[in-house]
CSV table of C-alpha atoms in Angstrom, one decimal:
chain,number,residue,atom,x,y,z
A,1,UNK,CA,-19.4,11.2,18.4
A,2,UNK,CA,-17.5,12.1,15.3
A,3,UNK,CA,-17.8,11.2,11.9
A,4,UNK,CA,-15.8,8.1,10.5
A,5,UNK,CA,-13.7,8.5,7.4
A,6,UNK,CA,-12.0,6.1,5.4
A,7,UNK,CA,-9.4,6.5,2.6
A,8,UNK,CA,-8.0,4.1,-0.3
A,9,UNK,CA,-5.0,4.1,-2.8
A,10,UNK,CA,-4.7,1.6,-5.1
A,11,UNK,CA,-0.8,2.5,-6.2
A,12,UNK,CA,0.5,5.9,-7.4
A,13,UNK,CA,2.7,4.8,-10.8
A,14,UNK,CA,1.9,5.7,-14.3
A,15,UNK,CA,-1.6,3.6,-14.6
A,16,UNK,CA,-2.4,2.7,-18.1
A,17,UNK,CA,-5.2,3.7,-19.8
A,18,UNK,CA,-6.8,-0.2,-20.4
A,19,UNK,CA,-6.8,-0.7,-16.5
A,20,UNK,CA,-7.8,3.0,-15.4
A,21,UNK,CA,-11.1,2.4,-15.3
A,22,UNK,CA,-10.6,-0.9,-13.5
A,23,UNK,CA,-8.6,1.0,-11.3
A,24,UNK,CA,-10.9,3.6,-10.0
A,25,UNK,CA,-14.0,0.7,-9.8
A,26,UNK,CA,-11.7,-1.3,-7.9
A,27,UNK,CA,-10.8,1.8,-4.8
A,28,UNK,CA,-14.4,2.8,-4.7
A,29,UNK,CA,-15.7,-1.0,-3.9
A,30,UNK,CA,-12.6,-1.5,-1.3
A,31,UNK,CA,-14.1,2.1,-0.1
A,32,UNK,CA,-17.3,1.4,0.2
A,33,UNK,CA,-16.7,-1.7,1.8
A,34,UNK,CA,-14.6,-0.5,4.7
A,35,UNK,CA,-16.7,2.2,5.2
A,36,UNK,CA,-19.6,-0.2,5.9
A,37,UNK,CA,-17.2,-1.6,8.5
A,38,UNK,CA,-17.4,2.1,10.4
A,39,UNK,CA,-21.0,2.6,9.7
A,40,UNK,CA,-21.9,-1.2,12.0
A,41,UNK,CA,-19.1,-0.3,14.7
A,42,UNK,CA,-16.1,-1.6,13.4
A,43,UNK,CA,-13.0,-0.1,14.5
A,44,UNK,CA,-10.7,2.1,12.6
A,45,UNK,CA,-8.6,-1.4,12.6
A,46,UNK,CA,-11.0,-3.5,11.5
A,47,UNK,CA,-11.8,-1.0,8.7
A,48,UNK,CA,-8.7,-0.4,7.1
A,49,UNK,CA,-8.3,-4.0,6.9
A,50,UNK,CA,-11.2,-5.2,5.3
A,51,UNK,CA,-10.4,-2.4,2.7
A,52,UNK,CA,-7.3,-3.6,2.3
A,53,UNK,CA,-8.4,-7.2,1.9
A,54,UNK,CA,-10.5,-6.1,-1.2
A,55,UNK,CA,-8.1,-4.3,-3.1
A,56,UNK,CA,-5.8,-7.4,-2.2
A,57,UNK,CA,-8.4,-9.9,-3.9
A,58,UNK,CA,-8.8,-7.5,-6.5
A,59,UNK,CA,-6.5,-8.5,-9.6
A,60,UNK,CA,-6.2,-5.3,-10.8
A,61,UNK,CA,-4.3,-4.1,-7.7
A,62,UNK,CA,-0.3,-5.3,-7.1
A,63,UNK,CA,-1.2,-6.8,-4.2
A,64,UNK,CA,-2.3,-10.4,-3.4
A,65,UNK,CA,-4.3,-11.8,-5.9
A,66,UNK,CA,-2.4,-9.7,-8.6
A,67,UNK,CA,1.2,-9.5,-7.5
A,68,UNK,CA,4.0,-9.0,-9.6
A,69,UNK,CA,6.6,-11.6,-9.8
A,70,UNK,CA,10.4,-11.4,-8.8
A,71,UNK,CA,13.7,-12.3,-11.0
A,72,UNK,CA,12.7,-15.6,-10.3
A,73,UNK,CA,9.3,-15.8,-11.2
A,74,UNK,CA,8.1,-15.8,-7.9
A,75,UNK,CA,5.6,-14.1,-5.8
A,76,UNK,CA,6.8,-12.4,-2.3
A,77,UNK,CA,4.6,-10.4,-0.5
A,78,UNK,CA,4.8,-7.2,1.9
A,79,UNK,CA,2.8,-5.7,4.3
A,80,UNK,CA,1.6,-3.8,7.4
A,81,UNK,CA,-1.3,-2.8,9.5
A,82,UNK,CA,-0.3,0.0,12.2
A,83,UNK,CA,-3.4,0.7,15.2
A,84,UNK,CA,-2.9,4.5,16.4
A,85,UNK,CA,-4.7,4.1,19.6
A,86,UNK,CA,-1.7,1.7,20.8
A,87,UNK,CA,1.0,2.1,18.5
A,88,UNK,CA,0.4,-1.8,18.4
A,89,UNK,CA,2.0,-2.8,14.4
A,90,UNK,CA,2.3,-5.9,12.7
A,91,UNK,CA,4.0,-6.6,9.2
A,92,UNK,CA,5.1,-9.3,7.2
A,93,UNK,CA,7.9,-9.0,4.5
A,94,UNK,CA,8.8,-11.5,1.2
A,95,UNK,CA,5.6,-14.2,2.1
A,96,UNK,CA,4.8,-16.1,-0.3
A,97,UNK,CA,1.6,-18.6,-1.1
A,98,UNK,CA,-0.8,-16.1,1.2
A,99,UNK,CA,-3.4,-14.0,0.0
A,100,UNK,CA,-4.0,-11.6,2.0
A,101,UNK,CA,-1.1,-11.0,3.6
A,102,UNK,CA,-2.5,-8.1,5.0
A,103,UNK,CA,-4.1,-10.3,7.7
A,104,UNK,CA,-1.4,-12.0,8.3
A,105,UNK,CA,0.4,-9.0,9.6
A,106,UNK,CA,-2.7,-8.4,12.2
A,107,UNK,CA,-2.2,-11.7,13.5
A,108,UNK,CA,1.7,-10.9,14.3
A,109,UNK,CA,0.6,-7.9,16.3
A,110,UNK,CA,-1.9,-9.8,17.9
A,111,UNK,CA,-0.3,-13.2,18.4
A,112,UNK,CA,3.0,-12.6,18.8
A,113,UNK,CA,5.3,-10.2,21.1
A,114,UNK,CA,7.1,-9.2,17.4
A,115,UNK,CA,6.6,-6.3,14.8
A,116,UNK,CA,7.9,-8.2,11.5
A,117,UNK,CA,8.2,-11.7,10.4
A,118,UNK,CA,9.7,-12.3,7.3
A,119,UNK,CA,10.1,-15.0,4.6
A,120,UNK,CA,10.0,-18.7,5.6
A,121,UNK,CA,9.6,-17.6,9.3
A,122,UNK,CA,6.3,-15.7,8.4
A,123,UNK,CA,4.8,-18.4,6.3
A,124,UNK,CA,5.6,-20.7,9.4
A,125,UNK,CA,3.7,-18.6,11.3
A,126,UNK,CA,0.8,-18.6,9.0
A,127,UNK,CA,1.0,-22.3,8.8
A,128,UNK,CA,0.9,-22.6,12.5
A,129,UNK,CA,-2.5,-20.2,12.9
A,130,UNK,CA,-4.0,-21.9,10.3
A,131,UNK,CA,-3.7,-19.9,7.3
A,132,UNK,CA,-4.3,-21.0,4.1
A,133,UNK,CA,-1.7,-21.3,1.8
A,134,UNK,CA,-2.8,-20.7,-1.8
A,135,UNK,CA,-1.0,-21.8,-5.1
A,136,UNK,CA,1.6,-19.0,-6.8
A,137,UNK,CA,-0.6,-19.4,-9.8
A,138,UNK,CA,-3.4,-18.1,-7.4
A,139,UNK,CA,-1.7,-15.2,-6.7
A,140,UNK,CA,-0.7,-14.2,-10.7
A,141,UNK,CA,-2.7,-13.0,-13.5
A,142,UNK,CA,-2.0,-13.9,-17.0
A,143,UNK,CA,-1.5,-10.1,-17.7
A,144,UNK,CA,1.3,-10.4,-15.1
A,145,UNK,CA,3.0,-13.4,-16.5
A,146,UNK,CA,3.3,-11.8,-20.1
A,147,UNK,CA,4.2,-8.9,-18.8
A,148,UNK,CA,7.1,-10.8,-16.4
A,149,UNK,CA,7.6,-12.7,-19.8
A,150,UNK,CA,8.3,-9.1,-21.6
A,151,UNK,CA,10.7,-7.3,-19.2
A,152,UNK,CA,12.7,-10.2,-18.4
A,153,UNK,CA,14.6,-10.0,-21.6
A,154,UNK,CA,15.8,-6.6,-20.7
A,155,UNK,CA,16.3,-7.0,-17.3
A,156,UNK,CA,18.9,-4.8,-17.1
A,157,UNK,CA,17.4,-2.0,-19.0
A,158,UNK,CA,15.0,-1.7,-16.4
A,159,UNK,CA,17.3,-2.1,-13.3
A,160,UNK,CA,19.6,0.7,-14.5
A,161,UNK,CA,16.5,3.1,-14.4
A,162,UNK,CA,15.2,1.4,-11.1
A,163,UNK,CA,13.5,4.0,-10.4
A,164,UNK,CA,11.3,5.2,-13.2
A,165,UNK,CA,7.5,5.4,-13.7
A,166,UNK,CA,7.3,1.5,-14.7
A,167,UNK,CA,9.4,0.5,-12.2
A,168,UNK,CA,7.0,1.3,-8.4
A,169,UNK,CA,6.0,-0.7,-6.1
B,1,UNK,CA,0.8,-1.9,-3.7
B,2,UNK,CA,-3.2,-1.0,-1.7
B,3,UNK,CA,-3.1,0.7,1.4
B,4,UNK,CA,-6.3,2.2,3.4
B,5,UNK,CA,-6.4,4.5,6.4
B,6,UNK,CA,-9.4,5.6,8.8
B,7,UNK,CA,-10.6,7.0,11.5
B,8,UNK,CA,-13.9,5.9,13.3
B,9,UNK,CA,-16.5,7.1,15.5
B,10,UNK,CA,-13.9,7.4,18.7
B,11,UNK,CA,-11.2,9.2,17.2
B,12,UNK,CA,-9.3,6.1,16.9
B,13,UNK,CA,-7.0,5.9,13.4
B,14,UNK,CA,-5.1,3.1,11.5
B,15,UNK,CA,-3.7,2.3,8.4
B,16,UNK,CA,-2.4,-0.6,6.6
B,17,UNK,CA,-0.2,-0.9,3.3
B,18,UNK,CA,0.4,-4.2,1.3
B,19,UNK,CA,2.1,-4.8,-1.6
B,20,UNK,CA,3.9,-7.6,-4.8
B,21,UNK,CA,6.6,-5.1,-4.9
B,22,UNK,CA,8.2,-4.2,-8.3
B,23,UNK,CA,8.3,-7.0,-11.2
B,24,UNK,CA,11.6,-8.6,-11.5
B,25,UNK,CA,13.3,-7.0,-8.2
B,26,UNK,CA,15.8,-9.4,-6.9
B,27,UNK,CA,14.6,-12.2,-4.4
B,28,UNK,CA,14.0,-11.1,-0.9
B,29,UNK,CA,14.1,-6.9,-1.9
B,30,UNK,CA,12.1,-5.4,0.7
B,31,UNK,CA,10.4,-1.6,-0.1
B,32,UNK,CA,8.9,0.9,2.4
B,33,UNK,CA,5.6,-1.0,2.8
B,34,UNK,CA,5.9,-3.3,5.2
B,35,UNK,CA,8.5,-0.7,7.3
B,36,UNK,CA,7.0,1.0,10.2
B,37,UNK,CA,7.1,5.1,9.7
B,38,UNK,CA,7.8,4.2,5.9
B,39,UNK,CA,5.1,2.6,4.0
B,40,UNK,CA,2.3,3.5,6.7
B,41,UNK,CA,2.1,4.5,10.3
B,42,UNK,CA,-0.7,5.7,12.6
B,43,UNK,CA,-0.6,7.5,16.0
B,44,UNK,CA,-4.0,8.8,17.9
B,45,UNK,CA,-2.1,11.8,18.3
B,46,UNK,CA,-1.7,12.9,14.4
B,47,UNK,CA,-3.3,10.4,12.5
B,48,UNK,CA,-2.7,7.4,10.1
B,49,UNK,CA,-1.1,7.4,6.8
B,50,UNK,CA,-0.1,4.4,3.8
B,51,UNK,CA,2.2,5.1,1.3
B,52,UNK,CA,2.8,4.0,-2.0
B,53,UNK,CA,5.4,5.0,-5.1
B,54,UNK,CA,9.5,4.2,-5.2
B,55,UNK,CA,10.5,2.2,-2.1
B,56,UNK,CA,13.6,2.9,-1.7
B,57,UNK,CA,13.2,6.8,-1.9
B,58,UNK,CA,10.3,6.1,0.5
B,59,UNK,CA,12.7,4.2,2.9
B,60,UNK,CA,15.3,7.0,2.6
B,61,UNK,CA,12.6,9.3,3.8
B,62,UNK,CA,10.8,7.7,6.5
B,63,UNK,CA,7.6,9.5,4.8
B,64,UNK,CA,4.9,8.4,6.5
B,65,UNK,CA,6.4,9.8,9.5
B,66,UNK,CA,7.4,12.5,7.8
B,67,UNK,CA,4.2,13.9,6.6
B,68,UNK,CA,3.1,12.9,10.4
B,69,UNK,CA,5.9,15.0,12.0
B,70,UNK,CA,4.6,17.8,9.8
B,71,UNK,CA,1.0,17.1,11.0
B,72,UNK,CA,2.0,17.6,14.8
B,73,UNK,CA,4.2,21.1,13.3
B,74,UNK,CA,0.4,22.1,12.6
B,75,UNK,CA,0.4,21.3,8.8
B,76,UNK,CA,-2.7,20.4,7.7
B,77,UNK,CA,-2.7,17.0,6.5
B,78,UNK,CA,-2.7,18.1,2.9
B,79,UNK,CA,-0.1,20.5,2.9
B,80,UNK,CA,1.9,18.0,4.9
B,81,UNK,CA,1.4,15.1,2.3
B,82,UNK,CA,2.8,18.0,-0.3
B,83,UNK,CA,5.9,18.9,1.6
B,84,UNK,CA,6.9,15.4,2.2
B,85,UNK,CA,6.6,14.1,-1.5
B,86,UNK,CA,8.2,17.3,-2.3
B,87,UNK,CA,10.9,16.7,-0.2
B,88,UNK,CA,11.4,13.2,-1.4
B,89,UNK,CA,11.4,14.1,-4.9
B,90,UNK,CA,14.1,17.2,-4.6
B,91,UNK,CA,16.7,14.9,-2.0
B,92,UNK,CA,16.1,11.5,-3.4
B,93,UNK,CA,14.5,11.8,-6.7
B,94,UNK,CA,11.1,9.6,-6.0
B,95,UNK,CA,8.1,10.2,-6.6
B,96,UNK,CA,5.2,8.1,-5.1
B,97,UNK,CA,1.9,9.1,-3.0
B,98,UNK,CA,-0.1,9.4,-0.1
B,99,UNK,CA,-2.9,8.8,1.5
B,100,UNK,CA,-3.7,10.5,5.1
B,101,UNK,CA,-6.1,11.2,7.5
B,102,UNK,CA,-6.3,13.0,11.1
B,103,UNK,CA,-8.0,12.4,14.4
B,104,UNK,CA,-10.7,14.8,13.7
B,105,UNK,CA,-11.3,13.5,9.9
B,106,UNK,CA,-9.1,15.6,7.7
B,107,UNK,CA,-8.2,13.8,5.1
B,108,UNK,CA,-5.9,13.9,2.1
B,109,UNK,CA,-5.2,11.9,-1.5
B,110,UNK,CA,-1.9,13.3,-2.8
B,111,UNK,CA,0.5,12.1,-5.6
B,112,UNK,CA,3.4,13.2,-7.9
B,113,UNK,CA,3.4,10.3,-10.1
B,114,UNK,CA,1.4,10.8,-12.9
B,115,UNK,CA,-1.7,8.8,-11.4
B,116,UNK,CA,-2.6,7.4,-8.4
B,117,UNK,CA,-6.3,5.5,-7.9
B,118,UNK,CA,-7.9,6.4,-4.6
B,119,UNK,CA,-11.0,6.9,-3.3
B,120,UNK,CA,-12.7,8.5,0.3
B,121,UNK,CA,-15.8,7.7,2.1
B,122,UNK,CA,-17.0,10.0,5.0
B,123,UNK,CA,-20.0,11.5,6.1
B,124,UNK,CA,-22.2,9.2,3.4
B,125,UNK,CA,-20.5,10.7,0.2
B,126,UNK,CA,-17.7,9.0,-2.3
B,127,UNK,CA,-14.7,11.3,-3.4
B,128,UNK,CA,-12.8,9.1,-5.7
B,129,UNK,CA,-10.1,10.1,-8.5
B,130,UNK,CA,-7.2,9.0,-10.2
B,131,UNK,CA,-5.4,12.1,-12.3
B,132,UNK,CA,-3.9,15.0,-10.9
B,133,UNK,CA,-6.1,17.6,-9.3
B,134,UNK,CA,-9.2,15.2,-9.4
């Protein structure tokens, strides 16, 4: 039997000072926490989901819990889980009201015959397996919504240099 | 955006990637994370990988299967990770990171933006870091 490893990014962009520390205390935990998934037996799958739902909790991360928000003020989520023993993938894309959307992209590789839902048609399918839809306000931190508040008025400052080091995913 | 990949006991590897996207980005913009062989893929064969950084330089690249293909070339997984970013940052101008690991538990936390917050657990121990060369 071999040894189980588990790995964790939190985002590559040009992380502030104030939230560094934050930043690092935040990958460790979502570490250590699917690494306790391996150590009882959990699959690789199961693992790299439950790390993933911690950093998405985590406000600090852009990611659930502490999205950014679109032109409109809005929150729309992205993601993907991939299992390498099947090939089996599941993603969602632009989901809004869902917190860990991460989980919600499982449960189209495992409920459904497709690879991506996106938009309204995901968030139907999370209202039909019973996910919980949460509030946008849920989903923002105040940090987020001054700092929406601060680029909006020069929008197009930051689209011209789309991508720069403030401007990642 | 988060992402995570492992492998456990049986060799098996996954990965996922989620993300908010980029504040203010037009309504219904879509990046490389949720896009299989883009923002993360995993094969049994040569291991798992999320990405993170510019999406659209990420989409242009395919990297997560890009740093794979260089895996099954016999690239180790960190001087795979290096090529690829490389590569995306001298055809499309991104930068962004990686995170990868192989069947046998090679793993690699690899970056060319000026941070990126990761963190490993394997064989009991916690590598974590978030500057270069940490």
């Amino acid at each position: 039997m071999m040894s189980a490893v588990l790995v964790v990014h939190g985002g590559a962009w040009s992380i502030p000072d104030e939230i560094a520390p934050a930043s690092v205390d935040g990958v460790k935990a979502a570490a250590r926490h699917g690494s306790s998934v391996l150590k009882s037996g959990g699959s690789a799958l199961d693992a790299v989901e439950a790390a993933v739902r911690a950093l998405e909790d985590n406000p600090t991360f852009n990611a659930g819990c502490g999205a950014t928000l679109n032109i409109d003020g809005e929150v729309e989520l992205d993601a993907i889980i991939v299992d390498g023993r099947t090939l089996a993938s599941g993603a969602v894309s632009c989901v809004k009201n869902i917190a860990n959307p991460v989980s919600l992209a499982r449960a189209v590789m495992e409920k459904t015959s497709h690879v991506m839902l996106t938009g309204k048609g995901a968030n139907q399918f999370a209202e039909s397996i019973g996910f919980i839809a949460i509030p946008t306000d849920k989903l923002v931190t105040e940090y987020e919504k001054k700092q929406w508040e601060k680029h909006k008025k020069y929008l197009a400052g930051v689209m011209e240099e789309f991508n720069t080091k403030w401007t990642h995913d | 955006t988060v992402g995570a990949v492992a492998v456990d006991c049986a060799g098996n590897v996954a990965c996922a990637t989620s993300t908010g996207g980029i504040r203010n980005k037009m309504v219904g913009r879509v990046g490389d994370s949720p896009v299989i062989g883009c923002g993360g893929y995993a094969d049994n064969s040569s291991g798992a990988v999320s990405c993170t950084g510019h999406g659209e330089s990420i989409l242009k690249v395919t990297l997560a299967r890009l740093i794979l293909s260089h895996v099954e070339q016999g690239k180790s997984v960190a001087d795979a990770s290096r090529l690829s970013l490389q590569y995306m940052g001298d055809r499309v101008q991104g930068a962004g990171g990686t995170i990868v690991v192989s069947p046998s538990g090679q793993w690699a936390a690899t970056f060319t933006t000026e941070r990126m917050a990761w963190a490993a657990a394997a064989d009991g121990v916690l590598w974590f870091g978030i500057n270069p060369e940490e």
